[in-house]
């Protein structure tokens, strides 16, 4: 099936550890995005990439890192520098055309214990 | 600053009733506006996409309107069903090379029997 897949669905991390969230798409989309969602707040952009081997910081990039070595994959690493990492993380992808629809993964809920 | 604001923050209605959700945006340059539905713990799913030249767009019982002059949009839900209980998110696409999506905080709708 075509789509965008995030894994794992639930993730627990100890304080001080880095953790990597996976995002894979087989839609042949150029652009991929990572968002963070906290209760009662809108989605906030962490990083986005419009082409392989290139990515830009979003509004809340501190404490996060990404890579875009392949068109299909855009993993997000939550580092120990992220002070409040417990949140729901959503990955999305789209083409770069104006009326394109952005497709979202099912999300990863990260909890720091 | 590019912003998208939605109202009300939450809404409770009885099954079968209609409701209207509001979205105001201050995004420039504007490309298009989307409404998404997000079930709890899931990724958002697109309902409608409208460019500045489109005033109304329907998708079943969902009808979105856009007034590009006043920078306002609304989502009208007709004959609500229990399955309509979700968060509804207004998203504006910023045109240009960055191609960022700006998200509103969402309106949480609860439909009661």
mmCIF file of C-alpha atoms in Angstrom:
data_model
loop_
_atom_site.group_PDB
_atom_site.id
_atom_site.type_symbol
_atom_site.label_atom_id
_atom_site.label_comp_id
_atom_site.label_asym_id
_atom_site.label_seq_id
_atom_site.Cartn_x
_atom_site.Cartn_y
_atom_site.Cartn_z
ATOM 1 C CA UNK A 1 0.000 0.000 0.000
ATOM 2 C CA UNK A 2 1.164 3.544 -0.709
ATOM 3 C CA UNK A 3 1.542 5.810 2.243
ATOM 4 C CA UNK A 4 3.689 7.209 4.983
ATOM 5 C CA UNK A 5 4.753 5.044 7.895
ATOM 6 C CA UNK A 6 6.023 6.078 11.277
ATOM 7 C CA UNK A 7 7.553 3.731 13.792
ATOM 8 C CA UNK A 8 7.344 2.916 16.552
ATOM 9 C CA UNK A 9 3.849 3.990 17.611
ATOM 10 C CA UNK A 10 4.922 4.287 21.259
ATOM 11 C CA UNK A 11 8.432 4.987 22.511
ATOM 12 C CA UNK A 12 9.836 5.315 25.985
ATOM 13 C CA UNK A 13 13.156 6.954 26.671
ATOM 14 C CA UNK A 14 15.223 7.511 29.749
ATOM 15 C CA UNK A 15 16.384 11.014 30.477
ATOM 16 C CA UNK A 16 19.749 11.772 28.898
ATOM 17 C CA UNK A 17 19.328 9.311 26.045
ATOM 18 C CA UNK A 18 19.030 10.071 22.374
ATOM 19 C CA UNK A 19 16.250 8.353 20.458
ATOM 20 C CA UNK A 20 15.457 8.158 16.747
ATOM 21 C CA UNK A 21 11.960 8.177 15.274
ATOM 22 C CA UNK A 22 11.481 6.601 11.873
ATOM 23 C CA UNK A 23 9.482 8.032 8.965
ATOM 24 C CA UNK A 24 9.260 6.289 5.606
ATOM 25 C CA UNK A 25 7.134 7.134 2.562
ATOM 26 C CA UNK A 26 6.605 5.363 -0.738
ATOM 27 C CA UNK A 27 4.621 8.163 -2.369
ATOM 28 C CA UNK A 28 7.617 9.521 -4.289
ATOM 29 C CA UNK A 29 7.168 12.832 -2.464
ATOM 30 C CA UNK A 30 10.001 15.329 -2.497
ATOM 31 C CA UNK A 31 9.078 17.167 0.691
ATOM 32 C CA UNK A 32 8.986 15.681 4.165
ATOM 33 C CA UNK A 33 8.227 17.302 7.515
ATOM 34 C CA UNK A 34 8.392 16.629 11.231
ATOM 35 C CA UNK A 35 5.896 18.188 13.622
ATOM 36 C CA UNK A 36 5.446 18.077 17.334
ATOM 37 C CA UNK A 37 2.020 18.174 18.961
ATOM 38 C CA UNK A 38 1.398 18.948 22.616
ATOM 39 C CA UNK A 39 -2.011 18.801 24.318
ATOM 40 C CA UNK A 40 -4.122 21.852 23.493
ATOM 41 C CA UNK A 41 -1.600 23.199 21.020
ATOM 42 C CA UNK A 42 -1.328 23.178 17.280
ATOM 43 C CA UNK A 43 1.314 21.277 15.377
ATOM 44 C CA UNK A 44 4.684 22.962 15.469
ATOM 45 C CA UNK A 45 7.265 22.461 12.748
ATOM 46 C CA UNK A 46 10.555 20.923 13.858
ATOM 47 C CA UNK A 47 12.387 20.319 10.584
ATOM 48 C CA UNK A 48 11.499 19.994 6.937
ATOM 49 C CA UNK A 49 13.239 18.798 3.820
ATOM 50 C CA UNK A 50 12.337 19.591 0.238
ATOM 51 C CA UNK A 51 15.018 17.511 -1.439
ATOM 52 C CA UNK A 52 17.436 14.731 -0.623
ATOM 53 C CA UNK A 53 20.516 15.814 1.332
ATOM 54 C CA UNK A 54 18.949 19.140 2.253
ATOM 55 C CA UNK A 55 16.804 20.190 5.207
ATOM 56 C CA UNK A 56 15.848 23.355 7.066
ATOM 57 C CA UNK A 57 15.047 24.139 10.668
ATOM 58 C CA UNK A 58 11.470 24.797 11.581
ATOM 59 C CA UNK A 59 10.180 26.813 14.494
ATOM 60 C CA UNK A 60 11.351 24.498 17.293
ATOM 61 C CA UNK A 61 14.458 22.725 15.989
ATOM 62 C CA UNK A 62 16.556 23.015 19.161
ATOM 63 C CA UNK A 63 17.337 19.603 20.631
ATOM 64 C CA UNK A 64 16.428 17.747 17.439
ATOM 65 C CA UNK A 65 18.387 16.561 14.425
ATOM 66 C CA UNK A 66 17.409 15.006 11.092
ATOM 67 C CA UNK A 67 18.940 13.483 7.993
ATOM 68 C CA UNK A 68 17.648 13.009 4.448
ATOM 69 C CA UNK A 69 19.971 10.549 2.777
ATOM 70 C CA UNK A 70 17.170 8.906 0.802
ATOM 71 C CA UNK A 71 14.037 10.356 -0.738
ATOM 72 C CA UNK A 72 11.858 7.839 1.102
ATOM 73 C CA UNK A 73 13.269 8.358 4.581
ATOM 74 C CA UNK A 74 13.427 11.287 7.018
ATOM 75 C CA UNK A 75 14.406 10.077 10.514
ATOM 76 C CA UNK A 76 14.198 12.426 13.488
ATOM 77 C CA UNK A 77 16.587 12.148 16.427
ATOM 78 C CA UNK A 78 15.471 13.582 19.727
ATOM 79 C CA UNK A 79 18.663 14.377 21.583
ATOM 80 C CA UNK A 80 19.316 14.732 25.288
ATOM 81 C CA UNK A 81 19.484 18.490 24.704
ATOM 82 C CA UNK A 82 15.717 18.599 24.143
ATOM 83 C CA UNK A 83 14.450 19.704 27.542
ATOM 84 C CA UNK A 84 10.851 18.550 27.241
ATOM 85 C CA UNK A 85 10.701 15.755 24.678
ATOM 86 C CA UNK A 86 7.517 14.035 25.840
ATOM 87 C CA UNK A 87 5.038 14.702 23.024
ATOM 88 C CA UNK A 88 3.235 13.285 20.002
ATOM 89 C CA UNK A 89 5.405 13.457 16.874
ATOM 90 C CA UNK A 90 3.942 13.524 13.385
ATOM 91 C CA UNK A 91 5.731 13.066 10.090
ATOM 92 C CA UNK A 92 4.256 14.299 6.813
ATOM 93 C CA UNK A 93 5.156 14.285 3.158
ATOM 94 C CA UNK A 94 3.973 16.116 0.066
ATOM 95 C CA UNK A 95 4.898 17.027 -3.468
ATOM 96 C CA UNK A 96 6.005 20.602 -4.079
ATOM 97 C CA UNK A 97 3.029 21.518 -6.215
ATOM 98 C CA UNK A 98 0.730 24.282 -4.978
ATOM 99 C CA UNK A 99 -2.438 22.235 -4.527
ATOM 100 C CA UNK A 100 -0.688 19.202 -3.187
ATOM 101 C CA UNK A 101 -2.113 17.342 -0.277
ATOM 102 C CA UNK A 102 0.169 16.598 2.643
ATOM 103 C CA UNK A 103 -0.109 13.052 3.950
ATOM 104 C CA UNK A 104 0.570 12.339 7.584
ATOM 105 C CA UNK A 105 1.843 9.273 9.340
ATOM 106 C CA UNK A 106 0.010 7.841 12.325
ATOM 107 C CA UNK A 107 2.376 9.458 14.776
ATOM 108 C CA UNK A 108 4.817 8.361 17.471
ATOM 109 C CA UNK A 109 4.093 9.087 21.105
ATOM 110 C CA UNK A 110 7.372 9.622 22.921
ATOM 111 C CA UNK A 111 7.481 9.483 26.710
ATOM 112 C CA UNK A 112 10.525 10.260 28.775
ATOM 113 C CA UNK A 113 10.669 8.197 31.948
ATOM 114 C CA UNK B 1 4.348 36.794 11.862
ATOM 115 C CA UNK B 2 2.515 33.993 10.083
ATOM 116 C CA UNK B 3 -0.310 32.807 12.304
ATOM 117 C CA UNK B 4 -3.462 30.734 12.089
ATOM 118 C CA UNK B 5 -6.069 31.095 14.820
ATOM 119 C CA UNK B 6 -9.114 28.900 15.262
ATOM 120 C CA UNK B 7 -12.280 29.275 17.271
ATOM 121 C CA UNK B 8 -13.850 27.952 19.312
ATOM 122 C CA UNK B 9 -11.181 25.912 21.067
ATOM 123 C CA UNK B 10 -13.725 23.213 21.840
ATOM 124 C CA UNK B 11 -17.348 22.530 21.015
ATOM 125 C CA UNK B 12 -19.995 20.060 22.157
ATOM 126 C CA UNK B 13 -23.079 19.431 20.020
ATOM 127 C CA UNK B 14 -25.843 16.870 19.852
ATOM 128 C CA UNK B 15 -25.905 14.259 17.136
ATOM 129 C CA UNK B 16 -27.752 15.468 14.062
ATOM 130 C CA UNK B 17 -27.071 19.148 14.674
ATOM 131 C CA UNK B 18 -24.981 21.424 12.457
ATOM 132 C CA UNK B 19 -21.933 23.395 13.534
ATOM 133 C CA UNK B 20 -19.445 25.879 12.114
ATOM 134 C CA UNK B 21 -15.778 26.180 12.976
ATOM 135 C CA UNK B 22 -13.811 29.353 12.297
ATOM 136 C CA UNK B 23 -10.271 30.023 11.112
ATOM 137 C CA UNK B 24 -8.520 33.385 10.778
ATOM 138 C CA UNK B 25 -5.058 33.645 9.296
ATOM 139 C CA UNK B 26 -2.330 36.188 8.842
ATOM 140 C CA UNK B 27 -0.107 34.349 6.423
ATOM 141 C CA UNK B 28 1.796 35.883 3.562
ATOM 142 C CA UNK B 29 2.331 34.995 0.845
ATOM 143 C CA UNK B 30 -0.769 32.825 0.889
ATOM 144 C CA UNK B 31 -0.938 29.735 -1.287
ATOM 145 C CA UNK B 32 -3.799 27.597 -0.095
ATOM 146 C CA UNK B 33 -5.831 26.694 2.977
ATOM 147 C CA UNK B 34 -6.676 23.194 4.146
ATOM 148 C CA UNK B 35 -8.909 21.705 6.741
ATOM 149 C CA UNK B 36 -7.819 18.471 8.377
ATOM 150 C CA UNK B 37 -9.598 16.077 10.704
ATOM 151 C CA UNK B 38 -7.521 14.422 13.404
ATOM 152 C CA UNK B 39 -8.836 11.560 15.488
ATOM 153 C CA UNK B 40 -7.240 11.155 18.904
ATOM 154 C CA UNK B 41 -3.793 9.595 18.651
ATOM 155 C CA UNK B 42 -3.845 9.498 14.852
ATOM 156 C CA UNK B 43 -2.384 11.572 12.056
ATOM 157 C CA UNK B 44 -4.471 14.336 10.460
ATOM 158 C CA UNK B 45 -6.479 13.490 7.353
ATOM 159 C CA UNK B 46 -7.259 16.113 4.713
ATOM 160 C CA UNK B 47 -10.867 17.244 4.259
ATOM 161 C CA UNK B 48 -10.537 20.134 1.789
ATOM 162 C CA UNK B 49 -7.942 22.259 0.026
ATOM 163 C CA UNK B 50 -8.785 25.736 -1.296
ATOM 164 C CA UNK B 51 -6.740 28.308 -3.183
ATOM 165 C CA UNK B 52 -7.419 32.045 -2.953
ATOM 166 C CA UNK B 53 -9.752 31.947 -5.965
ATOM 167 C CA UNK B 54 -12.075 29.331 -4.452
ATOM 168 C CA UNK B 55 -14.876 30.467 -2.135
ATOM 169 C CA UNK B 56 -16.492 27.155 -1.266
ATOM 170 C CA UNK B 57 -15.455 23.520 -1.308
ATOM 171 C CA UNK B 58 -17.542 20.583 -0.168
ATOM 172 C CA UNK B 59 -16.643 17.071 0.871
ATOM 173 C CA UNK B 60 -19.771 15.165 1.812
ATOM 174 C CA UNK B 61 -21.221 16.732 4.958
ATOM 175 C CA UNK B 62 -18.238 19.072 5.266
ATOM 176 C CA UNK B 63 -18.333 22.455 3.535
ATOM 177 C CA UNK B 64 -15.414 24.866 3.747
ATOM 178 C CA UNK B 65 -15.563 28.532 2.800
ATOM 179 C CA UNK B 66 -12.746 30.961 2.182
ATOM 180 C CA UNK B 67 -12.746 34.763 2.111
ATOM 181 C CA UNK B 68 -9.277 35.733 0.936
ATOM 182 C CA UNK B 69 -10.007 39.427 1.425
ATOM 183 C CA UNK B 70 -10.753 39.131 5.137
ATOM 184 C CA UNK B 71 -8.435 36.109 5.530
ATOM 185 C CA UNK B 72 -11.132 34.007 7.109
ATOM 186 C CA UNK B 73 -12.271 30.468 6.549
ATOM 187 C CA UNK B 74 -15.003 28.346 8.042
ATOM 188 C CA UNK B 75 -15.806 24.651 8.135
ATOM 189 C CA UNK B 76 -19.473 23.771 8.326
ATOM 190 C CA UNK B 77 -20.497 20.283 9.380
ATOM 191 C CA UNK B 78 -24.035 19.260 8.507
ATOM 192 C CA UNK B 79 -26.102 16.645 10.322
ATOM 193 C CA UNK B 80 -23.307 15.710 12.693
ATOM 194 C CA UNK B 81 -22.549 12.095 13.525
ATOM 195 C CA UNK B 82 -20.787 10.552 16.507
ATOM 196 C CA UNK B 83 -17.832 9.775 14.217
ATOM 197 C CA UNK B 84 -17.347 13.498 13.650
ATOM 198 C CA UNK B 85 -15.918 13.748 17.170
ATOM 199 C CA UNK B 86 -12.313 14.781 16.522
ATOM 200 C CA UNK B 87 -10.011 17.763 16.294
ATOM 201 C CA UNK B 88 -10.357 19.934 13.212
ATOM 202 C CA UNK B 89 -7.250 21.755 12.150
ATOM 203 C CA UNK B 90 -6.972 24.711 9.790
ATOM 204 C CA UNK B 91 -3.686 24.789 7.901
ATOM 205 C CA UNK B 92 -2.320 27.462 5.598
ATOM 206 C CA UNK B 93 0.400 26.808 3.053
ATOM 207 C CA UNK B 94 2.945 29.615 2.704
ATOM 208 C CA UNK B 95 3.918 29.930 -0.924
ATOM 209 C CA UNK B 96 7.475 30.463 -2.062
ATOM 210 C CA UNK B 97 10.608 28.409 -1.746
ATOM 211 C CA UNK B 98 10.047 27.493 1.892
ATOM 212 C CA UNK B 99 6.659 25.924 1.280
ATOM 213 C CA UNK B 100 5.813 25.689 4.962
ATOM 214 C CA UNK B 101 2.516 24.631 6.451
ATOM 215 C CA UNK B 102 1.250 26.849 9.287
ATOM 216 C CA UNK B 103 -1.128 25.044 11.629
ATOM 217 C CA UNK B 104 -3.890 26.390 13.817
ATOM 218 C CA UNK B 105 -4.372 25.008 17.330
ATOM 219 C CA UNK B 106 -7.417 23.083 16.252
ATOM 220 C CA UNK B 107 -11.016 22.917 17.437
ATOM 221 C CA UNK B 108 -11.985 19.846 19.426
ATOM 222 C CA UNK B 109 -15.483 18.751 18.511
ATOM 223 C CA UNK B 110 -17.466 16.325 20.617
ATOM 224 C CA UNK B 111 -20.728 14.979 19.237
ATOM 225 C CA UNK B 112 -23.035 13.510 21.868
ATOM 226 C CA UNK B 113 -25.942 11.135 21.278
#
